[in-house]
Coordinates of C-alpha atoms in Angstrom, one line a residue:
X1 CA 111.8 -15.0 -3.8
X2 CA 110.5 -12.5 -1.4
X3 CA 110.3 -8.7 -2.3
X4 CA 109.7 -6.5 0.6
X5 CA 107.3 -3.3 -0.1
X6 CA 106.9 -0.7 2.6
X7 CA 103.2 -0.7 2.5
X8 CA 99.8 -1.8 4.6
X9 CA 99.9 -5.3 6.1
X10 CA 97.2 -8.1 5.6
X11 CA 95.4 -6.7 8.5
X12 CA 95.2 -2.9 7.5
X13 CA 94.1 -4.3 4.0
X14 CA 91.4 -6.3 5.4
X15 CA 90.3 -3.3 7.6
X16 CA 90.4 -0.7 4.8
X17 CA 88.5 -2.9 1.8
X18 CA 86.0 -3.8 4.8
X19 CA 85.5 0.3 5.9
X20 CA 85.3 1.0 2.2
X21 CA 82.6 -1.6 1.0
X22 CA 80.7 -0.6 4.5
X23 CA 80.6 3.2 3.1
X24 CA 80.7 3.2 -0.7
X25 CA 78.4 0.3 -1.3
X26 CA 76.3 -0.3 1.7
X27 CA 77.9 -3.2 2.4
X28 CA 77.9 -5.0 5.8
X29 CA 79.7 -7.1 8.0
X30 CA 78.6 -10.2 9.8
X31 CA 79.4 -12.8 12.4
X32 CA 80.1 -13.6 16.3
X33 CA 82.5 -11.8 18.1
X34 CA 83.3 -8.9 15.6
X35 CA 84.0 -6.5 18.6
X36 CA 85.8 -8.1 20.9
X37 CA 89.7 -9.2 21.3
X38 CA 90.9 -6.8 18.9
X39 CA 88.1 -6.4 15.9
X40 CA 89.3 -9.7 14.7
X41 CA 93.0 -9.2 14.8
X42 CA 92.5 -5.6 13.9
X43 CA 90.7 -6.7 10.1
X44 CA 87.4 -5.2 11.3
X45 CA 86.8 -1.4 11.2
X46 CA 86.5 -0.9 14.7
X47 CA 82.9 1.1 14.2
X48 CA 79.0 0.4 14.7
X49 CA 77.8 1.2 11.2
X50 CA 77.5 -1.5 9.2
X51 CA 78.4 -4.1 11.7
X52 CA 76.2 -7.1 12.9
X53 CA 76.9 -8.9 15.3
X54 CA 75.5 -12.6 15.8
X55 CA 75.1 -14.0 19.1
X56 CA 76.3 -17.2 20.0
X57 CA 74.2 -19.8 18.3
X58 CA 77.3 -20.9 16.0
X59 CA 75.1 -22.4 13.5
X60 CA 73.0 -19.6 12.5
X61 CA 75.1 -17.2 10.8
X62 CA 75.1 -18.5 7.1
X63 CA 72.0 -18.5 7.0
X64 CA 71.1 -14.2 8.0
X65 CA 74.6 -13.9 5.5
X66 CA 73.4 -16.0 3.0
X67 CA 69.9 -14.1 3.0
X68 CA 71.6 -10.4 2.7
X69 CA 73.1 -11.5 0.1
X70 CA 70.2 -12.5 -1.8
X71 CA 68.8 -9.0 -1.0
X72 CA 71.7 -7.7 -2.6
X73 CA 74.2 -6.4 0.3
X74 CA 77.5 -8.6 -0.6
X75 CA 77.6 -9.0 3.1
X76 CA 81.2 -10.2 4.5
X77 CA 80.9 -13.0 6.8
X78 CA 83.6 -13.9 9.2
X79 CA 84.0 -17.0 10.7
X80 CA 86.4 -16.1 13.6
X81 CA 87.7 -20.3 13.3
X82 CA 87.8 -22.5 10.3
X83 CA 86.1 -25.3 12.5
X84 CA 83.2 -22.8 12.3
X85 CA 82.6 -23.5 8.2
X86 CA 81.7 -27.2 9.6
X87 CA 79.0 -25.9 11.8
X88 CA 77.8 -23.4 9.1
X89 CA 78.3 -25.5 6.1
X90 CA 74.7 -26.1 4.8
X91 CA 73.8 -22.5 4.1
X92 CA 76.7 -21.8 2.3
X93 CA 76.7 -25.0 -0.1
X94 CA 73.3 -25.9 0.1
X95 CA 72.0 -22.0 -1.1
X96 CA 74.8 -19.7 -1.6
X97 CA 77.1 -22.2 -3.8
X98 CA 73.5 -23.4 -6.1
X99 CA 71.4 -20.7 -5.9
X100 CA 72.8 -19.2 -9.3
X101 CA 72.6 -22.3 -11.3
X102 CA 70.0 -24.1 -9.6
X103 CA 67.5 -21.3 -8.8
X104 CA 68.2 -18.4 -11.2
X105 CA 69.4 -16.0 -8.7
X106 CA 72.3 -14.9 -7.1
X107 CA 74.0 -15.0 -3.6
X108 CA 77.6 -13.5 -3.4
X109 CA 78.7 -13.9 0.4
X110 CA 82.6 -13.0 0.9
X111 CA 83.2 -15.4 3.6
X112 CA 86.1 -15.0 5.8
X113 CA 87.3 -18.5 7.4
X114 CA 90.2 -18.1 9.5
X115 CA 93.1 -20.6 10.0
X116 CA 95.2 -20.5 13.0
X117 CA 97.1 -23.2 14.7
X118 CA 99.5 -24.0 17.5
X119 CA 98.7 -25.3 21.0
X120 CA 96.9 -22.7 22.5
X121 CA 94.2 -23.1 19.7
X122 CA 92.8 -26.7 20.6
X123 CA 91.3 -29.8 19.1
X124 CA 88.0 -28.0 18.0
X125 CA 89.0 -24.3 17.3
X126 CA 92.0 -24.6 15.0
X127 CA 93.7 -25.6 11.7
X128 CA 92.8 -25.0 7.9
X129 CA 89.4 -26.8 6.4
X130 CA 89.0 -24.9 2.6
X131 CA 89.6 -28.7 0.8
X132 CA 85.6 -30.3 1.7
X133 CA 84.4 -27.4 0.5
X134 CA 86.3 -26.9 -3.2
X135 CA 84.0 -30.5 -3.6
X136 CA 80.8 -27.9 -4.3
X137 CA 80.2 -26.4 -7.3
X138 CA 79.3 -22.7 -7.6
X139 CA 82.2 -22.1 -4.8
X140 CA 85.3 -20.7 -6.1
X141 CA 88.2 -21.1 -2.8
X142 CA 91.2 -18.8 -3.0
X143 CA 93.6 -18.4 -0.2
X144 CA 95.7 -15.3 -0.2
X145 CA 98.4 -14.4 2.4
X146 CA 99.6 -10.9 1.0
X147 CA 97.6 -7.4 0.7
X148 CA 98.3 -7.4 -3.4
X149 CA 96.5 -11.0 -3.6
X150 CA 94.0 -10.1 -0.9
X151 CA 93.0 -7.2 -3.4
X152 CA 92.7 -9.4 -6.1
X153 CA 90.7 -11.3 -4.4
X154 CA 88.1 -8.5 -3.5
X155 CA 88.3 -7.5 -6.8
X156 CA 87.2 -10.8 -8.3
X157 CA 84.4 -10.7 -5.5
X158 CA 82.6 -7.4 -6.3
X159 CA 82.8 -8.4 -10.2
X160 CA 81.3 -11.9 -9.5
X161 CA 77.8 -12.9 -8.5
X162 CA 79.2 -16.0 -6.5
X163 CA 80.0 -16.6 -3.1
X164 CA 83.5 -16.5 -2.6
X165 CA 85.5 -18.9 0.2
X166 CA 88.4 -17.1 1.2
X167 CA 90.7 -19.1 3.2
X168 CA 92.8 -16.9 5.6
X169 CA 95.4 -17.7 8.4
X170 CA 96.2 -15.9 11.5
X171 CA 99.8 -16.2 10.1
X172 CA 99.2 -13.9 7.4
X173 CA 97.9 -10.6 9.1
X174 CA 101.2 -8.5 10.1
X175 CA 102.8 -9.5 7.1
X176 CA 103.9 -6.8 4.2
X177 CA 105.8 -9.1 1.9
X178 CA 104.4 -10.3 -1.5
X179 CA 106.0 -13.2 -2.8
X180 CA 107.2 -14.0 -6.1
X181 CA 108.2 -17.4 -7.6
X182 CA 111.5 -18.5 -7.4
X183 CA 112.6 -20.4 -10.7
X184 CA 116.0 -21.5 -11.4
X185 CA 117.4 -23.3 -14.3
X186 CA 119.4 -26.0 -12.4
X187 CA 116.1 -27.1 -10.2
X188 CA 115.5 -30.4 -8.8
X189 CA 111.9 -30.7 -7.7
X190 CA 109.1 -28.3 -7.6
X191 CA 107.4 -27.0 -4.4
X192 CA 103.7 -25.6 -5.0
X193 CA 102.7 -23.9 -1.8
X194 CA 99.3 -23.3 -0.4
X195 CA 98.5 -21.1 3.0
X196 CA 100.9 -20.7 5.5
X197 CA 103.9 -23.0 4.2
X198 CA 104.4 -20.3 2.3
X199 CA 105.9 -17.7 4.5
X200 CA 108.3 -21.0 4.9
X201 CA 109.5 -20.2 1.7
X202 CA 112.5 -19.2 2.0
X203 CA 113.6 -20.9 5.3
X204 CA 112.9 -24.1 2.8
X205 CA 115.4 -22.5 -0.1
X206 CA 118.4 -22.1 2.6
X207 CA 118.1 -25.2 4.7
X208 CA 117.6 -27.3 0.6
X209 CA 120.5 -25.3 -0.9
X210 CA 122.5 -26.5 2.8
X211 CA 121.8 -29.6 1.0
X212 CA 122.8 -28.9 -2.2
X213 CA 119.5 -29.0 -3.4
X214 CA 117.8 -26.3 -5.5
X215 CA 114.0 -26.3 -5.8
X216 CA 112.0 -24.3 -8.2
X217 CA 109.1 -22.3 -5.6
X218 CA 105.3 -22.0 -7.0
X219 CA 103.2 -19.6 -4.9
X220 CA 99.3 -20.2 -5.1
X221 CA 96.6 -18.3 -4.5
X222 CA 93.7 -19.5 -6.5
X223 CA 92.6 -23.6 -5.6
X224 CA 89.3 -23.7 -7.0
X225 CA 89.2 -23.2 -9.6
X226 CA 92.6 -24.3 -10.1
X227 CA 94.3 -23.3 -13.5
X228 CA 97.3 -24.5 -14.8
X229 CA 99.9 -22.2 -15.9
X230 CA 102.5 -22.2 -18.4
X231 CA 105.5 -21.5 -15.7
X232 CA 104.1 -24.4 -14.1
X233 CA 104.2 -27.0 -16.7
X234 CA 107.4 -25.6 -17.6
X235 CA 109.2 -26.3 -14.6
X236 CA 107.7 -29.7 -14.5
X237 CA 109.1 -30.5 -17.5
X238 CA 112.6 -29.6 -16.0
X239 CA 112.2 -30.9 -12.6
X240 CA 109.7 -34.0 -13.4
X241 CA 109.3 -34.1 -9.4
X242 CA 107.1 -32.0 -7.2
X243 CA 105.5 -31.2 -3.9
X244 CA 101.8 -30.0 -3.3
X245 CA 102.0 -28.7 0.3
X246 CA 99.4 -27.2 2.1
X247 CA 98.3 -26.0 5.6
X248 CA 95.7 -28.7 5.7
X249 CA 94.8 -32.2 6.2
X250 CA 97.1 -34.2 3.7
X251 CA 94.2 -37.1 2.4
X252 CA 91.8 -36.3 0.4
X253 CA 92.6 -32.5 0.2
X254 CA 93.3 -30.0 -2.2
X255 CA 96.2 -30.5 -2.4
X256 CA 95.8 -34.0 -3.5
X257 CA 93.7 -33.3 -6.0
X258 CA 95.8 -30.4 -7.5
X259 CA 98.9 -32.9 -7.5
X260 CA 96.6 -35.8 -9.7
X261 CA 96.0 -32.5 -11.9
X262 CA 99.7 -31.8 -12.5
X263 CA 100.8 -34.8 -12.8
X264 CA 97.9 -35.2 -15.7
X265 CA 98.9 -32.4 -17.5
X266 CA 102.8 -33.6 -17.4
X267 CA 102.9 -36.8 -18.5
X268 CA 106.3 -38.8 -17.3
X269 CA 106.4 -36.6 -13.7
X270 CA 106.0 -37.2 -9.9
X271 CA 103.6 -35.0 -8.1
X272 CA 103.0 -36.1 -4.4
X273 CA 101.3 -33.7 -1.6
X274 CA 102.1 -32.8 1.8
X275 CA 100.3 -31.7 4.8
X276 CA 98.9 -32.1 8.4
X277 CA 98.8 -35.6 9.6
X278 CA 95.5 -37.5 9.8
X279 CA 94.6 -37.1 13.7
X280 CA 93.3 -34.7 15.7
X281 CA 95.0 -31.6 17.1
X282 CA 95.5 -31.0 20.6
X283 CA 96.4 -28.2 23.2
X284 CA 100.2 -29.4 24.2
X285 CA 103.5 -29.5 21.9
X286 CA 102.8 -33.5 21.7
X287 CA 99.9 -33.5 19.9
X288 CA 99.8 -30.5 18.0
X289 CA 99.1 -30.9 14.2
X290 CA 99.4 -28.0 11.6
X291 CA 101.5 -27.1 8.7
X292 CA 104.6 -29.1 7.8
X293 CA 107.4 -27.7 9.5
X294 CA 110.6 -27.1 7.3
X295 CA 113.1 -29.6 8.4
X296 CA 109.6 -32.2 7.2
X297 CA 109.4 -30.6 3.7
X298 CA 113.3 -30.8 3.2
X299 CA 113.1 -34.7 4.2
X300 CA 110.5 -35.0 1.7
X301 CA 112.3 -33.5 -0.5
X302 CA 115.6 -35.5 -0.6
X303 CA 113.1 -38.5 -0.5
X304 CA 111.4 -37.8 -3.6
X305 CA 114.9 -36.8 -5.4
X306 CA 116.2 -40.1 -4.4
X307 CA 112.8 -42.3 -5.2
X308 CA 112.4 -43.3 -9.1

């Protein structure tokens, strides 16, 4: 499921693509905070050139990102919390996402929104928001948790003339592993994973197989736009059950809307999704709120097995 490579984590990745586009193609970086605890968990290139740095207005930001882009610097913007796509949300949809279609010219911001979760993040500062946002058109979403997809990601980028959402997580940044998907012939339900429930992966496989269940395991990186593979209807066919699970809100998500898609595509299957609950995150073990926890997605599972 999970072949280890001896090479750069998510981080050094980040860093070196970042250091690269800053020198070869005089790109810059933008957003609050870029200096500060860490270069943003070591992804910046800890330098001044070609580093801006916003104060703290929160709202701003888009809008001096969105504008370099116009002017042609495929700025990277970082948004240091996902919360922060909320407060920076009209730029980015309202220009960036139509400017192409709407007003004949081009605005290709990378924008770097960063999950994270667990109680010492908060109610406001925390969890995973990419699923409002795939409701715009002209604003592809991909959410890549290894250095090989977070390369293909940058490559898509500097081909594209579009802004690009990329939805990282804090989880993701010391990580070396790619992941491949785990199909087996004897497979009773099929788990798509989004985000962070993927470095669950495999914790999932053992406790299921405990069980004696087998589950066929469906890594994705790309959510908007989503594409529907041939591996993916096949192991529908076999299964006819499957779980969307993300690292976001469960209602009216991503997720959701990529288990409808599924389910379309596969007539005579069951495709439910899975994710946070719908409340509010807080700072202590009793209210936190984040990614389904394994022993969650294995109870789903032998519900869905034994539901018709």
């Amino acid at each position: 499921m999970v072949k280890k490579i001896m090479g750069k984590t998510v981080a050094e990745t980040i860093r070196e693509i970042s250091k690269k586009h800053i020198e070869k193609n005089k790109g810059v970086i933008m957003g609050q905070c870029l200096s500060a605890v860490g270069w943003v968990q070591n992804t910046v290139p800890a330098q001044k050139k070609g580093i801006i740095e916003f104060p703290m207005t929160d709202v701003a930001g888009a809008g001096f990102a969105v504008g370099a882009a116009i002017g042609g610097r495929k700025p990277i913007f970082i948004l240091r919390f996902q919360s922060f796509l909320w407060l920076n949300a009209s730029p980015l949809i309202n220009n960036a996402a139509k400017s192409k279609e709407i007003f004949g010219y081009s605005a290709p911001v990378f924008i770097r929104a960063i999950a994270s979760e667990g109680i010492s993040s908060g109610p406001v500062h925390t969890n995973c928001y990419h699923s409002p946002f795939a409701h715009m058109p002209g604003l592809p979403i991909c959410a890549p948790m290894t250095p090989r997809e977070y390369k293909e990601i940058w490559q898509f980028f500097k081909k594209s003339d579009l802004p690009l959402l990329v939805s990282e997580h804090r989880r993701s940044y010391k990580e070396k592993e790619e992941f491949k998907d785990d199909i087996n012939k004897n497979s009773k339900v099929t788990l798509f994973l989004i985000s962070a429930v993927r470095f669950q992966s495999l914790e999932i496989k053992n406790k299921l197989k405990k069980l004696g269940i087998t589950v066929d395991i469906i890594h994705l990186l790309w959510l908007k736009p989503f594409n529907i593979k041939k591996k993916y209807i096949d192991s529908l066919k076999k299964t006819k059950k499957a779980i969307v699970i993300d690292s976001t809100y469960e209602i009216c998500g991503i997720s959701e809307h990529i288990a409808y898609k599924l389910m379309n595509k596969v007539k005579g299957t069951k495709v439910i999704n899975l994710g946070m609950k719908d409340r509010s995150p807080g700072c202590s073990v009793k209210f936190m709120n984040g990614t389904p926890s394994s022993n969650e997605i294995c109870k789903k599972v032998s519900k869905l097995i034994n539901s018709r």
